[in-house]
Amino acid sequence: MFSNATANLPGAPATVQAAIEALANSGGKNDALLALEIADLKGVRLGMRNGVADAFDDATGVDAAASTNEVYDATNDWFSPSPTPTTMDHAIVLTTDATVATQRKYRIRYAAAGLVAAGTFVRIRVVGANAGASKAITNMFFGRAAASGDAWDMDTVSTTPVRVTFGGLSSITPPAAGEWSDWIPFALDSTKDHIIAMDLAAATAGIRYLPSQAPNTETYFKDGATDEAGTPNVTGYALTTAATPVVMAIEVKSSASAYGNMALRSVTYPAAAVPTTGRLAVQLTEPEAVTINTDVIAKMSRDGGVTWATAVLTLAQFQFLPRVYEANNINLSSLGSGSSMKWEIDTANNKNVAVSGVVMQWS
């Protein structure tokens, strides 16, 4: 079937696979786009001759520790900057309480006086035991306090309580270093009291507690085996003045708020020799107008990110979306010597832009 498939491909290689890879490495006008398409079809980063193509089918090609303000969208396979949130911080010195071994339920009521900003998305930071095993949170919900009824009841008239997830999961064992939940769509009204409700699993060690009530909060608890964090109106809770469990901070943002600036940096790729020239191609989705090389800046390093060469991107593919911008002949010779290759894509001026693929090559 494929006996003549190589006739018009560069170098007439012996197999279709070799032909595709040769075209992706050929340096033609659309080879970077082809490389991204192949990587996307394979679902993994594509190793090229002296280079790599990453279509972000997962986040493994990004150095999360060296990147800032990046949010990975696994549905669309892209990275974008996070809108700048307002943090309502309850950063009080924390201690561990290992005395509660029952399946306990907690409801924390946050007074409006402590909610300093309104927004349409919220996320919650939880903190685990600093010694021993933490209790698992099996369910967490966030809602507005009911206008009537018990102090721990949640409103079902003007809003509906929403489940809080962590990496898409409804349960989490809070780490001692802390963990933010996913951003949850919820209309937070800073003039109203709100409630975090949670079910905790039984454990012999405690979760992390504040040694005293956080300002503008009341905590209610009860023991029992029935999960009810998602039930708005419940009975049998008692006020505790001893401690507020787990929750360390709440952040709120609005979809209309300014976006933070993102620095998206790759993991390190080894080169066979010290390169002097680089090439970058960047695939972008632009929900708002951006100025390339001003609002989106591409860089390349050969010494593991110690020194950087800034690329001058030009539009390479504009017939369809997303657009592809590329920079050829990036001078690397003035950088610190090395063969540890990295790329970095920065956003500036608080622009909302999604990076959906990067190709990096060197010679």
Short mmCIF file of C-alpha atoms in Angstrom, two decimals:
data_model
loop_
_atom_site.label_atom_id
_atom_site.label_comp_id
_atom_site.label_asym_id
_atom_site.label_seq_id
_atom_site.Cartn_x
_atom_site.Cartn_y
_atom_site.Cartn_z
CA MET A 1 0.00 0.00 0.00
CA PHE A 2 2.80 2.40 0.89
CA SER A 3 5.29 1.33 -1.77
CA ASN A 4 5.40 4.84 -3.31
CA ALA A 5 4.71 6.74 -0.09
CA THR A 6 8.25 8.08 0.14
CA ALA A 7 8.50 9.45 -3.38
CA ASN A 8 7.93 13.11 -2.53
CA LEU A 9 9.27 13.16 1.03
CA PRO A 10 12.66 14.63 1.92
CA GLY A 11 15.55 12.26 1.33
CA ALA A 12 13.18 9.46 0.23
CA PRO A 13 13.59 7.45 3.46
CA ALA A 14 12.77 3.77 3.51
CA THR A 15 9.70 3.90 5.79
CA VAL A 16 6.72 6.17 6.31
CA GLN A 17 7.70 6.59 9.99
CA ALA A 18 11.20 7.66 8.98
CA ALA A 19 9.75 10.01 6.38
CA ILE A 20 7.49 11.71 8.91
CA GLU A 21 10.36 12.14 11.35
CA ALA A 22 12.61 13.44 8.57
CA LEU A 23 10.01 16.04 7.58
CA ALA A 24 9.57 17.09 11.20
CA ASN A 25 13.32 17.62 11.41
CA SER A 26 13.78 19.20 7.99
CA GLY A 27 13.60 22.86 8.98
CA GLY A 28 10.77 23.65 6.57
CA LYS A 29 8.13 26.32 7.07
CA ASN A 30 5.60 24.09 8.84
CA ASP A 31 7.84 21.41 10.33
CA ALA A 32 7.32 22.72 13.89
CA LEU A 33 3.56 22.53 13.45
CA LEU A 34 3.90 18.99 12.11
CA ALA A 35 6.10 18.00 15.04
CA LEU A 36 3.48 19.31 17.48
CA GLU A 37 0.74 17.41 15.67
CA ILE A 38 2.75 14.18 15.81
CA ALA A 39 3.49 14.70 19.51
CA ASP A 40 -0.20 15.35 20.14
CA LEU A 41 -1.23 12.21 18.26
CA LYS A 42 1.30 10.13 20.14
CA GLY A 43 0.22 11.69 23.43
CA VAL A 44 3.82 12.14 24.56
CA ARG A 45 6.70 14.54 24.04
CA LEU A 46 8.35 13.93 20.69
CA GLY A 47 12.13 13.58 20.59
CA MET A 48 13.52 15.28 17.48
CA ARG A 49 17.01 15.49 16.04
CA ASN A 50 18.69 17.90 18.45
CA GLY A 51 15.39 18.93 19.88
CA VAL A 52 11.98 18.18 21.34
CA ALA A 53 8.32 18.91 20.62
CA ASP A 54 5.89 19.14 23.53
CA ALA A 55 2.16 19.43 22.80
CA PHE A 56 1.34 19.35 26.55
CA ASP A 57 -0.67 16.15 26.56
CA ASP A 58 0.55 16.10 30.14
CA ALA A 59 2.57 18.45 32.35
CA THR A 60 5.72 16.33 32.63
CA GLY A 61 7.72 18.54 30.25
CA VAL A 62 7.32 21.62 32.47
CA ASP A 63 9.54 22.34 35.45
CA ALA A 64 6.84 23.23 37.98
CA ALA A 65 9.34 24.27 40.64
CA ALA A 66 10.97 26.80 38.30
CA SER A 67 7.70 28.05 36.77
CA THR A 68 5.37 30.61 38.35
CA ASN A 69 1.65 31.36 38.16
CA GLU A 70 1.02 28.66 35.56
CA VAL A 71 -2.25 26.68 35.45
CA TYR A 72 -2.41 23.43 33.47
CA ASP A 73 -5.66 22.65 31.66
CA ALA A 74 -5.73 18.90 31.04
CA THR A 75 -8.88 19.16 28.93
CA ASN A 76 -7.41 21.60 26.41
CA ASP A 77 -3.76 20.57 26.89
CA TRP A 78 -2.43 24.05 27.53
CA PHE A 79 -0.88 26.27 30.16
CA SER A 80 -2.20 29.73 30.97
CA PRO A 81 -1.64 32.34 33.69
CA SER A 82 -3.89 32.28 36.71
CA PRO A 83 -6.05 35.31 37.47
CA THR A 84 -4.64 37.24 40.40
CA PRO A 85 -6.54 36.11 43.53
CA THR A 86 -7.22 37.79 46.85
CA THR A 87 -6.04 35.67 49.78
CA MET A 88 -7.91 35.61 53.08
CA ASP A 89 -5.11 34.17 55.17
CA HIS A 90 -5.49 32.47 58.55
CA ALA A 91 -1.76 31.96 59.00
CA ILE A 92 -1.61 31.27 62.73
CA VAL A 93 1.10 29.05 64.25
CA LEU A 94 -0.15 25.47 63.97
CA THR A 95 0.19 22.47 66.27
CA THR A 96 -0.82 18.83 66.07
CA ASP A 97 -3.65 17.22 68.03
CA ALA A 98 -3.56 13.40 67.97
CA THR A 99 -6.37 12.81 70.44
CA VAL A 100 -9.38 12.60 68.11
CA ALA A 101 -9.67 9.12 66.59
CA THR A 102 -13.36 9.13 65.67
CA GLN A 103 -15.04 9.89 62.35
CA ARG A 104 -15.57 13.55 63.07
CA LYS A 105 -17.54 16.19 61.16
CA TYR A 106 -16.61 19.85 61.19
CA ARG A 107 -18.31 23.01 60.01
CA ILE A 108 -16.38 26.26 60.05
CA ARG A 109 -18.45 29.43 59.81
CA TYR A 110 -16.59 32.44 58.40
CA ALA A 111 -18.05 35.79 59.32
CA ALA A 112 -18.38 38.39 56.58
CA ALA A 113 -15.94 40.60 58.48
CA GLY A 114 -13.16 38.15 57.64
CA LEU A 115 -14.06 37.80 53.94
CA VAL A 116 -12.27 40.78 52.47
CA ALA A 117 -13.16 40.30 48.81
CA ALA A 118 -15.95 38.99 46.59
CA GLY A 119 -15.45 36.82 43.54
CA THR A 120 -16.76 34.03 41.35
CA PHE A 121 -14.12 31.36 42.09
CA VAL A 122 -12.73 30.14 45.41
CA ARG A 123 -10.07 27.71 46.53
CA ILE A 124 -9.13 26.50 50.00
CA ARG A 125 -5.76 25.64 51.50
CA VAL A 126 -5.62 22.71 53.91
CA VAL A 127 -2.73 21.69 56.16
CA GLY A 128 -1.94 18.29 57.65
CA ALA A 129 -0.20 16.97 60.74
CA ASN A 130 3.41 17.98 61.24
CA ALA A 131 4.12 14.60 62.86
CA GLY A 132 2.42 11.27 62.40
CA ALA A 133 -0.37 10.38 59.99
CA SER A 134 -2.98 12.99 59.13
CA LYS A 135 -6.69 12.33 59.07
CA ALA A 136 -8.12 12.09 55.56
CA ILE A 137 -10.78 14.59 54.56
CA THR A 138 -13.31 12.45 52.72
CA ASN A 139 -15.65 15.28 51.69
CA MET A 140 -15.48 19.07 51.71
CA PHE A 141 -18.19 21.55 50.67
CA PHE A 142 -18.27 25.33 50.54
CA GLY A 143 -21.47 27.33 50.82
CA ARG A 144 -23.14 30.45 52.10
CA ALA A 145 -24.51 30.37 55.64
CA ALA A 146 -28.27 30.01 55.86
CA ALA A 147 -30.27 33.11 56.79
CA SER A 148 -32.17 31.08 59.40
CA GLY A 149 -31.84 27.80 61.25
CA ASP A 150 -28.75 26.55 63.01
CA ALA A 151 -25.51 28.51 62.82
CA TRP A 152 -23.86 25.67 60.90
CA ASP A 153 -26.59 25.33 58.23
CA MET A 154 -25.88 26.27 54.61
CA ASP A 155 -28.10 28.32 52.30
CA THR A 156 -30.05 26.61 49.53
CA VAL A 157 -32.17 29.60 48.47
CA SER A 158 -29.74 32.08 46.88
CA THR A 159 -26.85 29.65 46.34
CA THR A 160 -26.11 25.93 46.40
CA PRO A 161 -23.16 24.44 48.33
CA VAL A 162 -20.40 23.21 46.02
CA ARG A 163 -18.00 20.32 46.43
CA VAL A 164 -14.35 21.25 46.96
CA THR A 165 -11.94 19.01 45.06
CA PHE A 166 -8.20 18.48 45.17
CA GLY A 167 -6.69 17.55 41.84
CA GLY A 168 -10.18 16.53 40.74
CA LEU A 169 -10.67 14.22 43.75
CA SER A 170 -13.20 14.64 46.53
CA SER A 171 -10.86 13.39 49.26
CA ILE A 172 -7.39 14.36 50.43
CA THR A 173 -5.01 13.55 53.25
CA PRO A 174 -3.63 17.03 53.97
CA PRO A 175 0.17 17.19 53.78
CA ALA A 176 2.15 19.04 56.44
CA ALA A 177 3.37 21.48 53.77
CA GLY A 178 -0.22 22.31 52.85
CA GLU A 179 -2.22 21.87 49.65
CA TRP A 180 -4.53 24.17 47.68
CA SER A 181 -7.82 22.84 46.38
CA ASP A 182 -8.88 23.25 42.77
CA TRP A 183 -10.51 26.55 41.84
CA ILE A 184 -14.23 26.04 42.40
CA PRO A 185 -16.90 28.16 40.65
CA PHE A 186 -18.86 29.85 43.43
CA ALA A 187 -20.32 33.34 43.82
CA LEU A 188 -18.73 34.48 47.09
CA ASP A 189 -20.53 37.49 48.56
CA SER A 190 -18.18 39.17 51.03
CA THR A 191 -21.15 40.73 52.87
CA LYS A 192 -22.44 37.28 53.89
CA ASP A 193 -21.18 34.59 56.25
CA HIS A 194 -19.94 31.40 54.59
CA ILE A 195 -19.37 27.81 55.73
CA ILE A 196 -16.82 25.10 55.00
CA ALA A 197 -18.23 21.65 55.84
CA MET A 198 -16.08 18.54 55.95
CA ASP A 199 -16.19 14.87 56.83
CA LEU A 200 -13.05 13.36 58.35
CA ALA A 201 -12.08 9.71 58.37
CA ALA A 202 -11.19 7.92 61.57
CA ALA A 203 -7.48 7.82 62.37
CA THR A 204 -5.24 7.34 65.37
CA ALA A 205 -3.37 10.58 64.69
CA GLY A 206 -4.82 14.04 64.46
CA ILE A 207 -5.10 16.57 61.72
CA ARG A 208 -3.37 19.88 62.17
CA TYR A 209 -5.19 22.39 64.33
CA LEU A 210 -4.97 26.05 65.08
CA PRO A 211 -4.29 26.45 68.82
CA SER A 212 -7.15 28.92 69.03
CA GLN A 213 -10.01 30.12 66.90
CA ALA A 214 -9.02 32.03 63.79
CA PRO A 215 -10.42 35.57 63.75
CA ASN A 216 -14.01 35.87 62.55
CA THR A 217 -14.66 32.12 62.67
CA GLU A 218 -16.73 29.67 64.67
CA THR A 219 -16.18 25.92 64.48
CA TYR A 220 -18.84 23.28 65.12
CA PHE A 221 -18.30 19.53 65.32
CA LYS A 222 -19.98 16.21 65.90
CA ASP A 223 -18.92 12.56 65.84
CA GLY A 224 -20.54 9.91 63.70
CA ALA A 225 -20.05 7.54 60.79
CA THR A 226 -22.51 9.18 58.38
CA ASP A 227 -20.99 11.57 55.83
CA GLU A 228 -23.02 14.76 55.65
CA ALA A 229 -20.73 17.57 54.52
CA GLY A 230 -22.84 18.02 51.40
CA THR A 231 -26.11 18.17 53.36
CA PRO A 232 -27.07 21.84 53.89
CA ASN A 233 -29.21 21.45 57.02
CA VAL A 234 -28.04 19.05 59.70
CA THR A 235 -28.47 18.61 63.47
CA GLY A 236 -26.41 17.64 66.47
CA TYR A 237 -23.37 19.92 66.12
CA ALA A 238 -21.73 21.64 69.07
CA LEU A 239 -19.59 24.75 69.19
CA THR A 240 -15.94 24.20 70.02
CA THR A 241 -13.73 26.98 71.25
CA ALA A 242 -10.58 24.88 71.31
CA ALA A 243 -9.42 24.81 67.72
CA THR A 244 -10.17 25.31 64.04
CA PRO A 245 -9.10 22.29 62.01
CA VAL A 246 -7.24 21.97 58.74
CA VAL A 247 -8.15 25.14 56.85
CA MET A 248 -5.36 27.69 56.66
CA ALA A 249 -6.52 30.12 53.98
CA ILE A 250 -9.20 30.90 51.41
CA GLU A 251 -8.53 32.58 48.07
CA VAL A 252 -11.12 34.23 45.86
CA LYS A 253 -10.87 35.55 42.33
CA SER A 254 -13.16 36.93 39.65
CA SER A 255 -13.13 35.83 36.03
CA ALA A 256 -13.00 39.54 35.17
CA SER A 257 -9.92 40.19 37.29
CA ALA A 258 -6.49 40.87 35.82
CA TYR A 259 -4.33 37.87 35.05
CA GLY A 260 -1.02 37.40 36.74
CA ASN A 261 2.15 37.12 34.68
CA MET A 262 3.29 33.56 33.98
CA ALA A 263 6.78 32.14 33.67
CA LEU A 264 6.55 28.69 32.06
CA ARG A 265 9.88 26.84 32.06
CA SER A 266 10.69 23.44 30.63
CA VAL A 267 12.55 20.56 32.18
CA THR A 268 16.18 20.13 31.08
CA TYR A 269 17.04 18.34 27.83
CA PRO A 270 20.63 17.14 27.28
CA ALA A 271 22.41 18.13 24.08
CA ALA A 272 25.14 15.93 22.60
CA ALA A 273 27.50 18.90 22.33
CA VAL A 274 27.60 22.58 23.31
CA PRO A 275 25.19 24.28 20.85
CA THR A 276 25.64 27.77 19.43
CA THR A 277 22.31 28.25 17.68
CA GLY A 278 18.76 27.62 18.78
CA ARG A 279 15.27 27.59 17.39
CA LEU A 280 11.89 27.93 19.11
CA ALA A 281 8.31 27.57 17.89
CA VAL A 282 5.41 28.41 20.19
CA GLN A 283 1.75 27.54 19.66
CA LEU A 284 -0.65 30.04 21.26
CA THR A 285 -4.35 30.54 21.83
CA GLU A 286 -5.09 34.23 22.38
CA PRO A 287 -8.46 34.99 24.04
CA GLU A 288 -7.48 38.66 23.96
CA ALA A 289 -5.20 40.69 21.72
CA VAL A 290 -1.51 40.26 22.52
CA THR A 291 1.65 41.80 21.13
CA ILE A 292 4.22 39.11 20.44
CA ASN A 293 7.67 39.74 21.96
CA THR A 294 6.05 42.23 24.37
CA ASP A 295 3.15 40.37 25.99
CA VAL A 296 4.56 36.92 25.17
CA ILE A 297 8.33 36.44 25.40
CA ALA A 298 10.24 33.28 24.47
CA LYS A 299 13.70 32.41 25.78
CA MET A 300 16.22 29.62 25.39
CA SER A 301 19.08 28.47 27.62
CA ARG A 302 21.96 26.05 27.17
CA ASP A 303 23.27 26.10 30.75
CA GLY A 304 20.20 24.78 32.57
CA GLY A 305 18.50 28.15 32.99
CA VAL A 306 21.37 30.21 34.43
CA THR A 307 21.61 32.50 31.38
CA TRP A 308 19.02 33.09 28.67
CA ALA A 309 18.80 34.27 25.06
CA THR A 310 15.58 36.08 24.18
CA ALA A 311 14.02 34.99 20.89
CA VAL A 312 12.33 37.28 18.37
CA LEU A 313 9.14 35.47 17.42
CA THR A 314 7.37 35.95 14.09
CA LEU A 315 4.06 34.54 12.92
CA ALA A 316 4.60 31.26 11.06
CA GLN A 317 1.06 29.86 10.80
CA PHE A 318 -1.94 32.16 10.69
CA GLN A 319 -4.55 30.42 8.53
CA PHE A 320 -6.14 28.60 11.47
CA LEU A 321 -6.14 28.77 15.25
CA PRO A 322 -4.13 28.27 17.36
CA ARG A 323 -1.37 30.43 15.87
CA VAL A 324 2.24 29.30 15.69
CA TYR A 325 5.11 31.74 16.18
CA GLU A 326 8.73 30.83 15.62
CA ALA A 327 12.26 32.19 15.95
CA ASN A 328 15.16 30.76 13.97
CA ASN A 329 18.89 31.28 14.48
CA ILE A 330 18.74 32.25 18.14
CA ASN A 331 22.30 33.14 19.14
CA LEU A 332 23.37 30.98 22.09
CA SER A 333 27.10 31.59 21.82
CA SER A 334 27.09 34.48 24.33
CA LEU A 335 25.42 32.37 27.03
CA GLY A 336 27.16 30.39 29.71
CA SER A 337 28.67 27.29 28.16
CA GLY A 338 26.75 24.07 28.63
CA SER A 339 24.58 21.40 27.02
CA SER A 340 21.55 21.49 29.37
CA MET A 341 18.79 22.89 27.16
CA LYS A 342 15.69 24.66 28.45
CA TRP A 343 12.99 26.88 27.00
CA GLU A 344 10.92 29.48 28.84
CA ILE A 345 7.72 31.25 27.80
CA ASP A 346 6.80 34.36 29.79
CA THR A 347 3.64 36.44 29.70
CA ALA A 348 3.65 40.12 30.60
CA ASN A 349 1.22 43.01 31.07
CA ASN A 350 -1.37 40.73 32.72
CA LYS A 351 -2.52 39.16 29.46
CA ASN A 352 -4.70 36.07 29.18
CA VAL A 353 -2.97 33.75 26.72
CA ALA A 354 -2.70 29.96 26.54
CA VAL A 355 0.48 28.15 25.49
CA SER A 356 -0.50 24.85 23.86
CA GLY A 357 2.82 23.64 22.49
CA VAL A 358 6.54 24.38 22.20
CA VAL A 359 9.19 23.06 19.83
CA MET A 360 12.87 23.59 20.71
CA GLN A 361 15.85 22.67 18.53
CA TRP A 362 19.57 23.41 18.67
CA SER A 363 22.74 23.00 16.65
#
